[in-house]
PDB file of C-alpha atoms and ligand atoms in Angstrom:
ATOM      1  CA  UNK A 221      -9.212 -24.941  27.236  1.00 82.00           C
ATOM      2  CA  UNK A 222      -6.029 -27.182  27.774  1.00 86.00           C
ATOM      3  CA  UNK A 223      -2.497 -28.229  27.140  1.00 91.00           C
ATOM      4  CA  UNK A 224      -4.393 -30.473  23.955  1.00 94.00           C
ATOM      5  CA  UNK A 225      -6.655 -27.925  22.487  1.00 94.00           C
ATOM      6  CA  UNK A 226     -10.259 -26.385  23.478  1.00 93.00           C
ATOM      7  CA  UNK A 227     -13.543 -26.233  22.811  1.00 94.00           C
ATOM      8  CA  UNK A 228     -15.605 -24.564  19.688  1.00 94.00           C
ATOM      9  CA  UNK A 229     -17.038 -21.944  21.797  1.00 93.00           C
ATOM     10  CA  UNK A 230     -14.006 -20.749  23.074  1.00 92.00           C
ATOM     11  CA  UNK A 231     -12.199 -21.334  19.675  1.00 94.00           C
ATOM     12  CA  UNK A 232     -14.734 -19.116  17.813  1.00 94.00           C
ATOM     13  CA  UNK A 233     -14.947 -16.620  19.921  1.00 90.00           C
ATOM     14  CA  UNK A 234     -10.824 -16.677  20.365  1.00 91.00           C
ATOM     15  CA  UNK A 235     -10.763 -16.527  16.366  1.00 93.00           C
ATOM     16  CA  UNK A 236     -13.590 -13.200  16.406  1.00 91.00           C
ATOM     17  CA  UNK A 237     -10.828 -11.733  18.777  1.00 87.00           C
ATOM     18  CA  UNK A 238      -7.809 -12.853  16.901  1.00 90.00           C
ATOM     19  CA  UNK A 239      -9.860 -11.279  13.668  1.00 92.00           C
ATOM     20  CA  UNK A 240     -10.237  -7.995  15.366  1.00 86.00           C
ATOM     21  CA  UNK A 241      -6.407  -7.799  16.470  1.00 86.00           C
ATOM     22  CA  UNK A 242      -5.284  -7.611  12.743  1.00 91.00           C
ATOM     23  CA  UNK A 243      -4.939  -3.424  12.184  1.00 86.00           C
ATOM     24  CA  UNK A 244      -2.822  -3.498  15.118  1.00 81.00           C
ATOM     25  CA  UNK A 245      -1.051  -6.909  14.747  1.00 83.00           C
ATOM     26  CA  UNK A 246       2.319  -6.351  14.516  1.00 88.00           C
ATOM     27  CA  UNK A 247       2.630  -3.283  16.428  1.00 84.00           C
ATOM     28  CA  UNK A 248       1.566  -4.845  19.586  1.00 79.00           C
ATOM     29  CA  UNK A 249       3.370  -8.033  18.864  1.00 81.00           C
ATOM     30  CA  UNK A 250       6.496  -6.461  18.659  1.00 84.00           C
ATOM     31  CA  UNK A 251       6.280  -4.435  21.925  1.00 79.00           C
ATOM     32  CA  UNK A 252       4.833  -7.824  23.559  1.00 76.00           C
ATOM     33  CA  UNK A 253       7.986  -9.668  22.883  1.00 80.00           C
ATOM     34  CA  UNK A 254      10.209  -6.063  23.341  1.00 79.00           C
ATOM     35  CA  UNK A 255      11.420  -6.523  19.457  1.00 83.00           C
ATOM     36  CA  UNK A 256      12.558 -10.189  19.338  1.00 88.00           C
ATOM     37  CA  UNK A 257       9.991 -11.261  17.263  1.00 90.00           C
ATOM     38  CA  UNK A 258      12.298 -10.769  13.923  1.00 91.00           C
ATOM     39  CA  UNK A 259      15.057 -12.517  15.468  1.00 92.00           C
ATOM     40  CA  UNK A 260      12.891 -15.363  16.106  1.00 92.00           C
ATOM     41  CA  UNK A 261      11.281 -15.219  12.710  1.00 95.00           C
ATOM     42  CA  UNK A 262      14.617 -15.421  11.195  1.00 95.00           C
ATOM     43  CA  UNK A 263      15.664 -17.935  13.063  1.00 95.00           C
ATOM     44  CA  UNK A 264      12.654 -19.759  11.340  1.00 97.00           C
ATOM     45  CA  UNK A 265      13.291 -18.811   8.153  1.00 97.00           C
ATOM     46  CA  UNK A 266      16.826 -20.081   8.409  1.00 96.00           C
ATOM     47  CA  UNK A 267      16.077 -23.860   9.239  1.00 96.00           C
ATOM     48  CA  UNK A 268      13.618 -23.981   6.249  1.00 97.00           C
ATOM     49  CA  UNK A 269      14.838 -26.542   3.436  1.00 97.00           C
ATOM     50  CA  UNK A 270      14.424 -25.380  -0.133  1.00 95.00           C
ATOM     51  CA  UNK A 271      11.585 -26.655  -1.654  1.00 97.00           C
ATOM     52  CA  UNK A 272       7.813 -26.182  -0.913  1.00 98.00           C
ATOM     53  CA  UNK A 273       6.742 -24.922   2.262  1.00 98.00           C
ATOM     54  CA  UNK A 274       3.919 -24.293   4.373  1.00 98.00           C
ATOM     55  CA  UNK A 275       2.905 -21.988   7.079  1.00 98.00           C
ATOM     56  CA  UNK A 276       0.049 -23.253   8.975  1.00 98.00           C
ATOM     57  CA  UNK A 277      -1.882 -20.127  10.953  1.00 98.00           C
ATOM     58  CA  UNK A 278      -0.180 -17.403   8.976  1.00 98.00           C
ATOM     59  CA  UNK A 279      -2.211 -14.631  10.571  1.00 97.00           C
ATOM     60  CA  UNK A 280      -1.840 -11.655   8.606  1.00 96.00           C
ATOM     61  CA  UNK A 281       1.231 -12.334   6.796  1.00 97.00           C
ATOM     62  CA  UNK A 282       4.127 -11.031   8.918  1.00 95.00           C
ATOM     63  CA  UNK A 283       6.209 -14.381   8.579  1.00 97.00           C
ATOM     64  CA  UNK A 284       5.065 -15.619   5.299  1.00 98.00           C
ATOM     65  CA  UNK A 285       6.199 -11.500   3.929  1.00 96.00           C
ATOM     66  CA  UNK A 286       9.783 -12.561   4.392  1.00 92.00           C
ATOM     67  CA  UNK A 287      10.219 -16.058   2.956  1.00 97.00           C
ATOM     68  CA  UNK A 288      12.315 -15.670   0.262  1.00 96.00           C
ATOM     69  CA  UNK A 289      13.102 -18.192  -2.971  1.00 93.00           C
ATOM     70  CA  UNK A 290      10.330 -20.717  -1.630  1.00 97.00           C
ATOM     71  CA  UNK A 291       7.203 -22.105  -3.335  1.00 97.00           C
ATOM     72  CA  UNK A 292       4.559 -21.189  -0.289  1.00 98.00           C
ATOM     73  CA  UNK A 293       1.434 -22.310   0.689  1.00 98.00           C
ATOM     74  CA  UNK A 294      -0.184 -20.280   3.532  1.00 98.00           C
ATOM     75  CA  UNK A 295      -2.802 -21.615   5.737  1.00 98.00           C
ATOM     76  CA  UNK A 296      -5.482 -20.107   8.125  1.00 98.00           C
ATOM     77  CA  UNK A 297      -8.882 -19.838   9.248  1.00 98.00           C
ATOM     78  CA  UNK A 298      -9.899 -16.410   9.125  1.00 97.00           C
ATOM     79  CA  UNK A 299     -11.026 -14.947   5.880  1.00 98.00           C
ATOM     80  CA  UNK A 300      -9.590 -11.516   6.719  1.00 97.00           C
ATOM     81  CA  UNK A 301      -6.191 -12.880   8.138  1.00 97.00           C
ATOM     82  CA  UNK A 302      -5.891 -14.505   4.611  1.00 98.00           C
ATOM     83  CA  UNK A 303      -7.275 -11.311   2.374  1.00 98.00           C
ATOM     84  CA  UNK A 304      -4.571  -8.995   4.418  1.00 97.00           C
ATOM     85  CA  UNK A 305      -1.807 -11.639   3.710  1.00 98.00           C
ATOM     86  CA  UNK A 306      -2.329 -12.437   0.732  1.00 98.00           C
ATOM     87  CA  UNK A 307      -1.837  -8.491  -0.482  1.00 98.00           C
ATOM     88  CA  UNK A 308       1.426  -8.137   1.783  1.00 97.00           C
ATOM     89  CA  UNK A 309       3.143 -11.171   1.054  1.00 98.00           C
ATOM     90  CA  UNK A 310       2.223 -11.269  -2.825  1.00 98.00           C
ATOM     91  CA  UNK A 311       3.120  -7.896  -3.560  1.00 98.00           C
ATOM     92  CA  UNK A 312       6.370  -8.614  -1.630  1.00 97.00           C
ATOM     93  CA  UNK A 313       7.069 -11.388  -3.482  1.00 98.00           C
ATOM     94  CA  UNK A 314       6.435 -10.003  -6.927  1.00 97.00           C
ATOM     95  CA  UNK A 315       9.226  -7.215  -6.271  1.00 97.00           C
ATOM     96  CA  UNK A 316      11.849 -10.197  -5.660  1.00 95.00           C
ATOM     97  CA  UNK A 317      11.119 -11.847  -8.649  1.00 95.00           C
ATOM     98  CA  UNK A 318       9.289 -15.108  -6.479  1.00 96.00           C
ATOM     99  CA  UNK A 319       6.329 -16.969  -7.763  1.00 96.00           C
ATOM    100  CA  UNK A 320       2.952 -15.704  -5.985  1.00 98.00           C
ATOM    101  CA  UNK A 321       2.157 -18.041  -2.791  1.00 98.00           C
ATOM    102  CA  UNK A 322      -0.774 -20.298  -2.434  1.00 98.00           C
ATOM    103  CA  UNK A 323      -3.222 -19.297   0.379  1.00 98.00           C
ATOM    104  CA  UNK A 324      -5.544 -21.765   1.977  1.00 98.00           C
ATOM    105  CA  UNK A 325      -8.620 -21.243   4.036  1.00 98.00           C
ATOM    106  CA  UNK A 326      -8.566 -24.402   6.470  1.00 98.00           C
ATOM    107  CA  UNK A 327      -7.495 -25.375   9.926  1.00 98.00           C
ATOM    108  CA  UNK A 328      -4.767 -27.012  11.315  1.00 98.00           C
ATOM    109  CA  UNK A 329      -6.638 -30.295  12.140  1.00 98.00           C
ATOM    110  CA  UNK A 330      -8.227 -30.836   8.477  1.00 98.00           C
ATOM    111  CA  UNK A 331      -5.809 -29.616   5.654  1.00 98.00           C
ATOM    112  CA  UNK A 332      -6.618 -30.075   2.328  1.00 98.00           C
ATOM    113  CA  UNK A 333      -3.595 -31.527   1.267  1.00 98.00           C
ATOM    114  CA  UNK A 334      -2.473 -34.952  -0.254  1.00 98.00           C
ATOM    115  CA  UNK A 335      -0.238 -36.759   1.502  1.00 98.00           C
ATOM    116  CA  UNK A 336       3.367 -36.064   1.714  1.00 98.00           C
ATOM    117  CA  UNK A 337       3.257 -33.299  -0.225  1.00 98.00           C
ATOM    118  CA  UNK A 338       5.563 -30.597   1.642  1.00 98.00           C
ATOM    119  CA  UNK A 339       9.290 -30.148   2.491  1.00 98.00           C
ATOM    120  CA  UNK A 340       8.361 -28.624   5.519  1.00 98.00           C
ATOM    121  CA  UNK A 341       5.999 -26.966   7.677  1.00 98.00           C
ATOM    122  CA  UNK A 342       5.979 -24.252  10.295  1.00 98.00           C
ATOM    123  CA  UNK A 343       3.496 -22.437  12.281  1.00 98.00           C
ATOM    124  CA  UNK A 344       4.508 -19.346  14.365  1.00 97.00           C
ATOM    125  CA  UNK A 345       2.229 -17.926  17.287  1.00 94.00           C
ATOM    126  CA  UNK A 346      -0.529 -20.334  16.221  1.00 97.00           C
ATOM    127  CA  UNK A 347       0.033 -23.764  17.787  1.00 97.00           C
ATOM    128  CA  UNK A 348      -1.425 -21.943  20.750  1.00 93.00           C
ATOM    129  CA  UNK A 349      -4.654 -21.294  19.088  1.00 95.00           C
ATOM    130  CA  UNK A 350      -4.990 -25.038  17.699  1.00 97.00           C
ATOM    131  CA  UNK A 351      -8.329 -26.468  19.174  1.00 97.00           C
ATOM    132  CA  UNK A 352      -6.614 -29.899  18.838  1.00 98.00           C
ATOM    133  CA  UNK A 353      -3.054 -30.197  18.883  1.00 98.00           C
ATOM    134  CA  UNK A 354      -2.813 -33.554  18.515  1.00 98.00           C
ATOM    135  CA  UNK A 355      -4.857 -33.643  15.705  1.00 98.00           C
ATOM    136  CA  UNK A 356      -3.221 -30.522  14.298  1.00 98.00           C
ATOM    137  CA  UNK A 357       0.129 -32.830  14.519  1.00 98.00           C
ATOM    138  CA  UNK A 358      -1.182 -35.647  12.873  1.00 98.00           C
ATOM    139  CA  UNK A 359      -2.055 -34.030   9.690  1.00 98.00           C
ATOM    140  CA  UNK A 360       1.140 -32.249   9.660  1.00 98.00           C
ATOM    141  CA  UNK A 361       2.632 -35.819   9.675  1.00 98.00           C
ATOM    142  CA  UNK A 362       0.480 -36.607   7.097  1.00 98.00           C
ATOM    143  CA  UNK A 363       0.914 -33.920   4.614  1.00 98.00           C
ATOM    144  CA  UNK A 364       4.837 -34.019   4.673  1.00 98.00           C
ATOM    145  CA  UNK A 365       7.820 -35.088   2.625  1.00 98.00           C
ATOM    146  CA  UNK A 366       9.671 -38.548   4.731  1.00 98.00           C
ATOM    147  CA  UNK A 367      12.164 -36.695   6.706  1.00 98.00           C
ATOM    148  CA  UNK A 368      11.016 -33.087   6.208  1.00 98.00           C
ATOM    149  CA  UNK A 369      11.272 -30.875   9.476  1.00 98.00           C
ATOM    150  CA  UNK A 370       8.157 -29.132  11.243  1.00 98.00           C
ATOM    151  CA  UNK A 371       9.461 -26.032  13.124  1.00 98.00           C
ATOM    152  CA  UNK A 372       7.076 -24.518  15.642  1.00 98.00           C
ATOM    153  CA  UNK A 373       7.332 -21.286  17.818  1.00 96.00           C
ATOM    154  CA  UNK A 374       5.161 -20.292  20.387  1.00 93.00           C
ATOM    155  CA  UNK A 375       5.596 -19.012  23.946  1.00 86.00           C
ATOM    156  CA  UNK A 376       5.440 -22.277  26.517  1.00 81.00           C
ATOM    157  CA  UNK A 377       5.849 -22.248  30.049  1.00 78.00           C
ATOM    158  CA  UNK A 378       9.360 -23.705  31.438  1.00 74.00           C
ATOM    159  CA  UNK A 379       7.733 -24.411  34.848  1.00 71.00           C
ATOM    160  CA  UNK A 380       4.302 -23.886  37.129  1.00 70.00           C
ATOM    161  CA  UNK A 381       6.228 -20.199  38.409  1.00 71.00           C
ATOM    162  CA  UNK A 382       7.378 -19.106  35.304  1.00 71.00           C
ATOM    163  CA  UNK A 383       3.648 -19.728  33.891  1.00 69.00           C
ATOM    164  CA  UNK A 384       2.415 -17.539  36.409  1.00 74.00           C
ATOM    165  CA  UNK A 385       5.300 -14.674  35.714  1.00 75.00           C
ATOM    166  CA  UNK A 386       4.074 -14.778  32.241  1.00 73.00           C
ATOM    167  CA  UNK A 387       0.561 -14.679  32.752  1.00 74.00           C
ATOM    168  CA  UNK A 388       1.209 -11.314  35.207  1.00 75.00           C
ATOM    169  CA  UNK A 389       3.420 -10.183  32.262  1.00 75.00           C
ATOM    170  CA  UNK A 390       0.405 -10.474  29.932  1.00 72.00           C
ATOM    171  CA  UNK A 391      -2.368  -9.136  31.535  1.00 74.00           C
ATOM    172  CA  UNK A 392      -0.633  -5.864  33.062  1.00 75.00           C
ATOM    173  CA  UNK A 393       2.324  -4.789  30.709  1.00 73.00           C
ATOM    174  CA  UNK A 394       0.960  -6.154  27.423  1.00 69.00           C
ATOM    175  CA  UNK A 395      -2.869  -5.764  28.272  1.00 72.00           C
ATOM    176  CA  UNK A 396      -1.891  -2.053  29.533  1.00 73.00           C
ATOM    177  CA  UNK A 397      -0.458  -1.125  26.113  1.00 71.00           C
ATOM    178  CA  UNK A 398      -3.104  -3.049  23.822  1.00 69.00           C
ATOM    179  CA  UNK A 399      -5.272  -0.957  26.103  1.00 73.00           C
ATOM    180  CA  UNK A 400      -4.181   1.806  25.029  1.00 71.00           C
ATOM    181  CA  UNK A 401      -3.615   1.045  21.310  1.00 68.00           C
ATOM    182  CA  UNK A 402      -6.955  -0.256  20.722  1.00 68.00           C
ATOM    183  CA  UNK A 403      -8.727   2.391  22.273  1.00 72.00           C
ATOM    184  CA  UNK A 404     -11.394  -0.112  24.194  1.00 70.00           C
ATOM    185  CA  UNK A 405     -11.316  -1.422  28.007  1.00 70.00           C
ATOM    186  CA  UNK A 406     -12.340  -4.930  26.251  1.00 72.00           C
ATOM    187  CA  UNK A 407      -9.349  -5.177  23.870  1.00 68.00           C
ATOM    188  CA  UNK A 408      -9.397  -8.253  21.863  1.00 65.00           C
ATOM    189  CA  UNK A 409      -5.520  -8.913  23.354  1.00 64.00           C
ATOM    190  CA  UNK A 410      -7.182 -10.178  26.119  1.00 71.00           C
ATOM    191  CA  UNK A 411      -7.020 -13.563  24.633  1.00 71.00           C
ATOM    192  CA  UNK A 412      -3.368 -13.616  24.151  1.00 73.00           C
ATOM    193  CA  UNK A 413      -3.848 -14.036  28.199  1.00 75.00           C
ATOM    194  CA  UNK A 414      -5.978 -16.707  28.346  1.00 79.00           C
ATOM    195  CA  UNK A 415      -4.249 -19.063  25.727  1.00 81.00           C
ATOM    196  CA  UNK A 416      -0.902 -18.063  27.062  1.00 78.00           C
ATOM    197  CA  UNK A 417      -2.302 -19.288  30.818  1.00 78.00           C
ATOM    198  CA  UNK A 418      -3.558 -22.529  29.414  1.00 82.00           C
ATOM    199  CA  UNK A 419      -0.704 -23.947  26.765  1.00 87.00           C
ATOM    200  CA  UNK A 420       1.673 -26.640  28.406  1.00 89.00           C
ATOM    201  CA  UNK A 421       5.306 -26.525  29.119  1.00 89.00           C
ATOM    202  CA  UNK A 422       8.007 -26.916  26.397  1.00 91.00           C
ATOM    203  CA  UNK A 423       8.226 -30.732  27.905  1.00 91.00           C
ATOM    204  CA  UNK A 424       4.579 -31.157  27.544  1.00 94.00           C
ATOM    205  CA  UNK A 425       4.789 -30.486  23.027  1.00 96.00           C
ATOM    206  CA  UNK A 426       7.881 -32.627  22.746  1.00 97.00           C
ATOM    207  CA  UNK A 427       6.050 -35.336  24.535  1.00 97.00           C
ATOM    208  CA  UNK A 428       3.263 -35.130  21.802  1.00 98.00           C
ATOM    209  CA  UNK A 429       5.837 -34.804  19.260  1.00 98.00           C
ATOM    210  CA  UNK A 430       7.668 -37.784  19.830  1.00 98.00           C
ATOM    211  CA  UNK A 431       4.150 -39.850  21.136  1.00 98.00           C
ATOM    212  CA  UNK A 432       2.728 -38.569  17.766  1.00 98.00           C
ATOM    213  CA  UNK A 433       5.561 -40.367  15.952  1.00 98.00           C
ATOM    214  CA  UNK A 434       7.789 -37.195  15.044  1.00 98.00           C
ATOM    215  CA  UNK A 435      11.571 -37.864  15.550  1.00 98.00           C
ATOM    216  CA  UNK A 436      14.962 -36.123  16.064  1.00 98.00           C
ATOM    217  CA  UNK A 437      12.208 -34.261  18.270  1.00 98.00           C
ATOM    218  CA  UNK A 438      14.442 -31.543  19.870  1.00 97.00           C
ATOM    219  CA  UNK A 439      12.995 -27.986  21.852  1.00 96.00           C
ATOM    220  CA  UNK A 440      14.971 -24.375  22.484  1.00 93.00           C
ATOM    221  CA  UNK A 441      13.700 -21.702  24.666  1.00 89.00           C
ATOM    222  CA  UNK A 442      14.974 -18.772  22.454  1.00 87.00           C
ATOM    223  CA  UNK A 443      13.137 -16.360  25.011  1.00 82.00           C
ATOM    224  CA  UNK A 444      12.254 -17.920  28.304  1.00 77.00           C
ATOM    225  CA  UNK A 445       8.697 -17.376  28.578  1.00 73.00           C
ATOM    226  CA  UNK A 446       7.903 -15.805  24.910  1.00 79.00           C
ATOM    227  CA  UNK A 447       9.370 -18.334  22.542  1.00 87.00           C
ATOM    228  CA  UNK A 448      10.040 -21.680  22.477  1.00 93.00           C
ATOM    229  CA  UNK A 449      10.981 -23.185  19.196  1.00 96.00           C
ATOM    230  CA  UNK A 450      10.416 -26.835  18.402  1.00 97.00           C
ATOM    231  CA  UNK A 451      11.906 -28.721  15.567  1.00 98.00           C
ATOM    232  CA  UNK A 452      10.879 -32.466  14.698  1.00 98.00           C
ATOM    233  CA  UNK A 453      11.110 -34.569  11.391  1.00 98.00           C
ATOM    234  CA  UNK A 454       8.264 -36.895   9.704  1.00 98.00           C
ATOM    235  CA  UNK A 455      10.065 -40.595  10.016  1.00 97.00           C
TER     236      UNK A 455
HETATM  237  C1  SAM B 720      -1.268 -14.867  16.255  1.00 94.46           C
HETATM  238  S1  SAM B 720      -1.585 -15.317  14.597  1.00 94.46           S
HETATM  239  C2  SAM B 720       0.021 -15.778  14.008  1.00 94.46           C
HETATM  240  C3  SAM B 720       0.423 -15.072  12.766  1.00 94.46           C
HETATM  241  C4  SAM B 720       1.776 -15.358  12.158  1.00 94.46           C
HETATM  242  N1  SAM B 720       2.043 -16.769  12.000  1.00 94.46           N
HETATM  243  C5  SAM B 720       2.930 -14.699  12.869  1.00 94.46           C
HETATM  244  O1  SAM B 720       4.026 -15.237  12.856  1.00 94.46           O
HETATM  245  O2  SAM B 720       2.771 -13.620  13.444  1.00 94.46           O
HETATM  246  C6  SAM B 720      -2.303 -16.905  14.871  1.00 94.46           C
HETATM  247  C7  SAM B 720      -3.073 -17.417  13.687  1.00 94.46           C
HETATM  248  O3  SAM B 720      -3.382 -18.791  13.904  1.00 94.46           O
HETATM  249  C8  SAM B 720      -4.637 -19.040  13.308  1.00 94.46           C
HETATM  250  N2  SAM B 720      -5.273 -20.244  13.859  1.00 94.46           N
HETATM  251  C9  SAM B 720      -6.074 -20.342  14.939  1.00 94.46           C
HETATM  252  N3  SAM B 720      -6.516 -21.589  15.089  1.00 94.46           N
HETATM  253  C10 SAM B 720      -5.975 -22.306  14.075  1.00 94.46           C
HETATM  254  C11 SAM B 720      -6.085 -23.670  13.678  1.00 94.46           C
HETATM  255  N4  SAM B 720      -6.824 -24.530  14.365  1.00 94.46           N
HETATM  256  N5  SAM B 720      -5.416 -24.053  12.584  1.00 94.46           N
HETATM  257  C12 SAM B 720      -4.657 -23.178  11.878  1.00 94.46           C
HETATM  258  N6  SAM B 720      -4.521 -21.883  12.216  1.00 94.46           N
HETATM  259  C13 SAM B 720      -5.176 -21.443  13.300  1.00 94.46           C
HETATM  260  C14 SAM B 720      -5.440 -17.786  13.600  1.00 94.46           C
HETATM  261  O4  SAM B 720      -6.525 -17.655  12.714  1.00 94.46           O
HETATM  262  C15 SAM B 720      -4.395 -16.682  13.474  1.00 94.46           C
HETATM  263  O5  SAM B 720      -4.429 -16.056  12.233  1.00 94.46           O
END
C-alpha cells in the first residue's frame, strides 16, 4: 500500500473490513471526525452543478441520502454497501418528489460508463480506498462532461508530523471507541488506520490531478488532518 493505490490482497481484505463496518457506519464516523462530517458533506453538496451526478464509493449511502434535485448515479464495490444504499437514499428520495438514483456495482478504475457522460463527480472517504488512483482519475476524466468539476474529500496528511499525529489519533481515540462499539478486540476500523498511514499529502493528489490532465486543480484542508477537499475540472 502507497500514496498511488495497493495491492489486491490488501484491497480485498480492506473491502471484507469496510463490508463489516456498515451497521455501525455512521455512528463511528461521526465521532471519528467529532461531528464535522455534515459540514463537510454539505460543503460537497453545495459545489455540485445541476445536472447528472455521480458518487463514486458511496458506501452505504450517507452522502448520496442528501442530494437533492439531481439525477444520481451511485457507484461501489461492495454488494451490501450498494443493497443498504440503495433502500436509504431511494426511499429518501421518493418523499421529495426526486427520480430514484441509479446504483452501480463497479470500481473506481473500470466504470461502466460512456464517455463524457456526467456533470460531475465526487467521491467522499473513498479515494483512500482506490487500489489505483491514477487509474481511478483517468476514468473519471473519461466519463465527464468538458469542464465538469470532480470534488474529492478524504483525510490527507499536511506534513510527515502531522501524518504521524493522525495515525496516533486513529489507532487510540478512534480504535478505542470502534472497540467498544463493535464489541470485538479485532474491529474492522482497524483499517481506517492503515489507509489513513499510507495516503499522501494534500500536495501529493493535486500533483496527480494536474499530471493527470485535470485543471483549475485547487485543494482546502477543511479539517487539518480529517478532510481535505479537492476540486479539479475535465479540460
Ligand atoms: C468509507 S466508505 C465512504 C462512504 C460514503 N461516500 C461517505 O461519504 O461516507 C468508502 C467506500 O469506497 C468504496 N471503495 C473502495 N475501493 C473502491 C474503488 N476502487 N472504487 C470505488 N469505490 C471504492 C468502498 O467499497 C466503500 O463503500
Amino acid at each position: 500500500m502507497d500514496v498511488e493505490g495497493m495491492g489486491s490482497e490488501d484491497w480485498e481484505e480492506l473491502q471484507r473490513n469496510l463490508t463489516e463496518t456498515i451497521p455501525v457506519y455512521d455512528r463511528i464516523n461521526r465521532f471519528a471526525t467529532l461531528g464535522q462530517v455534515s459540514r463537510w458533506r454539505r460543503i460537497v453538496r453545495d459545489l455540485l452543478p445541476e445536472g447528472k451526478v455521480l458518487e463514486v464509493g458511496c458506501g452505504p449511502g450517507s452522502f448520496a441520502e442528501e442530494v437533492v434535485g439531481k439525477e444520481l448515479v451511485c457507484l461501489d464495490p461492495i454488494p451490501e454497501m450498494l443493497t443498504t444504499a440503495e433502500k436509504r437514499v431511494n426511499q429518501a428520495r421518493k418523499e421529495r418528489g426526486d427520480p430514484p438514483a441509479v446504483f452501480i456495482q463497479s470500481t473506481a478504475e473500470d466504470m461502466p460508463f460512456e464517455d463524457d457522460s456526467f456533470d460531475a463527480i465526487c467521491s467522499l472517504f473513498s479515494f483512500r480506498d482506490w487500489y489505483d488512483k491514477k487509474k481511478g482519475l483517468s476514468e473519471c476524466l473519461r466519463v465527464l462532461k468538458p469542464n465538469s468539476p470532480v470534488i474529492i474529500v478524504d483525510p490527507a496528511k499536511i506534513n510527515r508530523v502531522h501524518g504521524i499525529l493522525g495515525v496516533l489519533w486513529m489507532r487510540t481515540w478512534v480504535g478505542a471507541y470502534a472497540r467498544i462499539v463493535c464489541g470485538q478486540r479485532n474491529h474492522p476500523w482497524k483499517w481506517l488506520t492503515k489507509t489513513y498511514s499510507e495516503f499522501g499529502t494534500t500536495r501529493d493528489y493535486v500533483s496527480m490531478l494536474k499530471d493527470l490532465g485535470f485543471t483549475d486543480v485547487r485543494a482546502r484542508v477543511i479539517f487539518p488532518g480529517m478532510a481535505t477537499i479537492w476540486f479539479a475540472r475535465s479540460p
